[in-house]
Amino acid sequence: MGFEEDLKRLEEITARLKDEQTPLEEAISLYEEAGKLTKSLNKTLNSLERKIEKVTSQDEGELAVKEMEEDGDE
């Protein structure tokens, strides 16, 4: 699944876990699936964050593209 599909599935799981009618065994299975999805989503977000580039102004009005630092400052 892609990022959007994983996020949507995580939202569905969250809603199902909040439902008091969800049987315990199903809730445990959903919780485990949510953990895997969360890990995958975080990995994707971290990867994308490293790819974010910042456009900066150079001498004589030229633009340069520079990768952002880990802490987001630059």
mmCIF file of N, CA, C and O in Angstrom, residues 29-71:
data_model
loop_
_atom_site.group_PDB
_atom_site.id
_atom_site.type_symbol
_atom_site.label_atom_id
_atom_site.label_comp_id
_atom_site.label_asym_id
_atom_site.label_seq_id
_atom_site.Cartn_x
_atom_site.Cartn_y
_atom_site.Cartn_z
ATOM 1 N N SER A 29 -5.560 -7.675 17.434
ATOM 2 C CA SER A 29 -5.069 -7.806 16.062
ATOM 3 C C SER A 29 -4.961 -6.439 15.386
ATOM 4 O O SER A 29 -3.967 -6.146 14.705
ATOM 5 N N LEU A 30 -5.973 -5.606 15.576
ATOM 6 C CA LEU A 30 -5.958 -4.262 15.004
ATOM 7 C C LEU A 30 -4.828 -3.415 15.596
ATOM 8 O O LEU A 30 -4.172 -2.652 14.881
ATOM 9 N N TYR A 31 -4.607 -3.565 16.890
ATOM 10 C CA TYR A 31 -3.532 -2.826 17.557
ATOM 11 C C TYR A 31 -2.175 -3.199 16.967
ATOM 12 O O TYR A 31 -1.330 -2.341 16.709
ATOM 13 N N GLU A 32 -1.970 -4.492 16.725
ATOM 14 C CA GLU A 32 -0.709 -4.944 16.128
ATOM 15 C C GLU A 32 -0.546 -4.393 14.712
ATOM 16 O O GLU A 32 0.536 -3.945 14.322
ATOM 17 N N GLU A 33 -1.631 -4.415 13.938
ATOM 18 C CA GLU A 33 -1.588 -3.868 12.575
ATOM 19 C C GLU A 33 -1.285 -2.371 12.613
ATOM 20 O O GLU A 33 -0.495 -1.862 11.812
ATOM 21 N N ALA A 34 -1.897 -1.677 13.556
ATOM 22 C CA ALA A 34 -1.660 -0.235 13.693
ATOM 23 C C ALA A 34 -0.196 0.052 14.003
ATOM 24 O O ALA A 34 0.372 1.019 13.491
ATOM 25 N N GLY A 35 0.416 -0.776 14.829
ATOM 26 C CA GLY A 35 1.828 -0.595 15.148
ATOM 27 C C GLY A 35 2.704 -0.718 13.914
ATOM 28 O O GLY A 35 3.627 0.079 13.705
ATOM 29 N N LYS A 36 2.413 -1.711 13.080
ATOM 30 C CA LYS A 36 3.182 -1.896 11.843
ATOM 31 C C LYS A 36 2.976 -0.734 10.885
ATOM 32 O O LYS A 36 3.924 -0.249 10.260
ATOM 33 N N LEU A 37 1.728 -0.294 10.761
ATOM 34 C CA LEU A 37 1.436 0.839 9.881
ATOM 35 C C LEU A 37 2.123 2.107 10.372
ATOM 36 O O LEU A 37 2.678 2.871 9.573
ATOM 37 N N THR A 38 2.090 2.332 11.667
ATOM 38 C CA THR A 38 2.729 3.520 12.243
ATOM 39 C C THR A 38 4.229 3.520 11.956
ATOM 40 O O THR A 38 4.797 4.548 11.568
ATOM 41 N N LYS A 39 4.846 2.378 12.116
ATOM 42 C CA LYS A 39 6.282 2.266 11.846
ATOM 43 C C LYS A 39 6.582 2.558 10.378
ATOM 44 O O LYS A 39 7.508 3.300 10.053
ATOM 45 N N SER A 40 5.771 2.011 9.482
ATOM 46 C CA SER A 40 5.948 2.236 8.050
ATOM 47 C C SER A 40 5.724 3.702 7.683
ATOM 48 O O SER A 40 6.501 4.285 6.915
ATOM 49 N N LEU A 41 4.680 4.302 8.230
ATOM 50 C CA LEU A 41 4.390 5.708 7.949
ATOM 51 C C LEU A 41 5.511 6.614 8.454
ATOM 52 O O LEU A 41 5.917 7.552 7.766
ATOM 53 N N ASN A 42 6.011 6.343 9.651
ATOM 54 C CA ASN A 42 7.113 7.144 10.194
ATOM 55 C C ASN A 42 8.361 7.013 9.335
ATOM 56 O O ASN A 42 9.066 8.000 9.104
ATOM 57 N N LYS A 43 8.644 5.818 8.856
ATOM 58 C CA LYS A 43 9.807 5.593 7.994
ATOM 59 C C LYS A 43 9.677 6.409 6.707
ATOM 60 O O LYS A 43 10.626 7.056 6.277
ATOM 61 N N THR A 44 8.483 6.390 6.122
ATOM 62 C CA THR A 44 8.243 7.159 4.903
ATOM 63 C C THR A 44 8.384 8.654 5.167
ATOM 64 O O THR A 44 9.035 9.361 4.394
ATOM 65 N N LEU A 45 7.809 9.142 6.250
ATOM 66 C CA LEU A 45 7.909 10.573 6.575
ATOM 67 C C LEU A 45 9.350 10.991 6.822
ATOM 68 O O LEU A 45 9.775 12.060 6.357
ATOM 69 N N ASN A 46 10.111 10.174 7.530
ATOM 70 C CA ASN A 46 11.516 10.501 7.781
ATOM 71 C C ASN A 46 12.306 10.555 6.485
ATOM 72 O O ASN A 46 13.156 11.427 6.296
ATOM 73 N N SER A 47 12.028 9.629 5.581
ATOM 74 C CA SER A 47 12.699 9.611 4.289
ATOM 75 C C SER A 47 12.362 10.865 3.485
ATOM 76 O O SER A 47 13.247 11.494 2.894
ATOM 77 N N LEU A 48 11.100 11.226 3.465
ATOM 78 C CA LEU A 48 10.680 12.421 2.733
ATOM 79 C C LEU A 48 11.255 13.685 3.349
ATOM 80 O O LEU A 48 11.646 14.614 2.634
ATOM 81 N N GLU A 49 11.324 13.714 4.662
ATOM 82 C CA GLU A 49 11.864 14.888 5.354
ATOM 83 C C GLU A 49 13.313 15.140 4.948
ATOM 84 O O GLU A 49 13.730 16.283 4.768
ATOM 85 N N ARG A 50 14.077 14.071 4.784
ATOM 86 C CA ARG A 50 15.481 14.223 4.383
ATOM 87 C C ARG A 50 15.607 14.746 2.964
ATOM 88 O O ARG A 50 16.638 15.309 2.594
ATOM 89 N N LYS A 51 14.570 14.549 2.146
ATOM 90 C CA LYS A 51 14.623 14.973 0.749
ATOM 91 C C LYS A 51 14.146 16.406 0.539
ATOM 92 O O LYS A 51 14.300 16.947 -0.552
ATOM 93 N N ILE A 52 13.559 16.981 1.565
ATOM 94 C CA ILE A 52 13.057 18.352 1.422
ATOM 95 C C ILE A 52 14.224 19.286 1.154
ATOM 96 O O ILE A 52 15.264 19.216 1.787
ATOM 97 N N GLU A 53 14.007 20.130 0.193
ATOM 98 C CA GLU A 53 15.056 21.071 -0.166
ATOM 99 C C GLU A 53 14.588 22.496 0.080
ATOM 100 O O GLU A 53 13.403 22.787 0.024
ATOM 101 N N LYS A 54 15.533 23.317 0.356
ATOM 102 C CA LYS A 54 15.237 24.712 0.636
ATOM 103 C C LYS A 54 15.845 25.572 -0.476
ATOM 104 O O LYS A 54 16.993 25.380 -0.857
ATOM 105 N N VAL A 55 15.053 26.482 -0.994
ATOM 106 C CA VAL A 55 15.541 27.395 -2.017
ATOM 107 C C VAL A 55 16.105 28.620 -1.310
ATOM 108 O O VAL A 55 15.445 29.238 -0.488
ATOM 109 N N THR A 56 17.345 28.930 -1.617
ATOM 110 C CA THR A 56 17.993 30.092 -0.999
ATOM 111 C C THR A 56 18.465 31.058 -2.083
ATOM 112 O O THR A 56 18.732 30.664 -3.217
ATOM 113 N N SER A 57 18.587 32.295 -1.716
ATOM 114 C CA SER A 57 19.048 33.319 -2.637
ATOM 115 C C SER A 57 20.566 33.436 -2.544
ATOM 116 O O SER A 57 21.130 33.539 -1.466
ATOM 117 N N GLN A 58 21.218 33.400 -3.701
ATOM 118 C CA GLN A 58 22.669 33.536 -3.785
ATOM 119 C C GLN A 58 23.010 34.965 -4.218
ATOM 120 O O GLN A 58 22.133 35.801 -4.414
ATOM 121 N N ASP A 59 24.303 35.217 -4.400
ATOM 122 C CA ASP A 59 24.757 36.511 -4.904
ATOM 123 C C ASP A 59 24.126 36.796 -6.259
ATOM 124 O O ASP A 59 23.832 35.895 -7.027
ATOM 125 N N GLU A 60 23.910 38.065 -6.556
ATOM 126 C CA GLU A 60 23.362 38.540 -7.816
ATOM 127 C C GLU A 60 21.973 37.979 -8.099
ATOM 128 O O GLU A 60 21.587 37.799 -9.241
ATOM 129 N N GLY A 61 21.216 37.646 -7.056
ATOM 130 C CA GLY A 61 19.840 37.217 -7.213
ATOM 131 C C GLY A 61 19.634 35.798 -7.732
ATOM 132 O O GLY A 61 18.524 35.403 -8.013
ATOM 133 N N GLU A 62 20.711 35.033 -7.879
ATOM 134 C CA GLU A 62 20.572 33.657 -8.340
ATOM 135 C C GLU A 62 19.983 32.801 -7.217
ATOM 136 O O GLU A 62 20.200 33.060 -6.041
ATOM 137 N N LEU A 63 19.248 31.795 -7.594
ATOM 138 C CA LEU A 63 18.651 30.889 -6.619
ATOM 139 C C LEU A 63 19.466 29.597 -6.554
ATOM 140 O O LEU A 63 19.986 29.138 -7.551
ATOM 141 N N ALA A 64 19.548 29.045 -5.374
ATOM 142 C CA ALA A 64 20.225 27.774 -5.183
ATOM 143 C C ALA A 64 19.319 26.858 -4.382
ATOM 144 O O ALA A 64 18.562 27.306 -3.531
ATOM 145 N N VAL A 65 19.401 25.572 -4.650
ATOM 146 C CA VAL A 65 18.618 24.584 -3.923
ATOM 147 C C VAL A 65 19.558 23.860 -2.972
ATOM 148 O O VAL A 65 20.616 23.406 -3.348
ATOM 149 N N LYS A 66 19.139 23.798 -1.709
ATOM 150 C CA LYS A 66 19.986 23.209 -0.687
ATOM 151 C C LYS A 66 19.126 22.313 0.193
ATOM 152 O O LYS A 66 18.030 22.670 0.575
ATOM 153 N N GLU A 67 19.641 21.096 0.488
ATOM 154 C CA GLU A 67 18.907 20.202 1.373
ATOM 155 C C GLU A 67 18.860 20.786 2.777
ATOM 156 O O GLU A 67 19.818 21.381 3.246
ATOM 157 N N MET A 68 17.716 20.603 3.425
ATOM 158 C CA MET A 68 17.553 21.107 4.786
ATOM 159 C C MET A 68 18.340 20.255 5.761
ATOM 160 O O MET A 68 18.543 19.071 5.545
ATOM 161 N N GLU A 69 18.750 20.870 6.841
ATOM 162 C CA GLU A 69 19.434 20.159 7.910
ATOM 163 C C GLU A 69 18.442 19.310 8.670
ATOM 164 O O GLU A 69 17.243 19.532 8.620
ATOM 165 N N GLU A 70 18.925 18.334 9.421
ATOM 166 C CA GLU A 70 18.075 17.435 10.189
ATOM 167 C C GLU A 70 17.125 18.174 11.121
ATOM 168 O O GLU A 70 15.994 17.784 11.297
ATOM 169 N N ASP A 71 17.572 19.253 11.746
ATOM 170 C CA ASP A 71 16.741 19.965 12.697
ATOM 171 C C ASP A 71 15.827 20.990 12.021
ATOM 172 O O ASP A 71 15.043 21.659 12.672
#
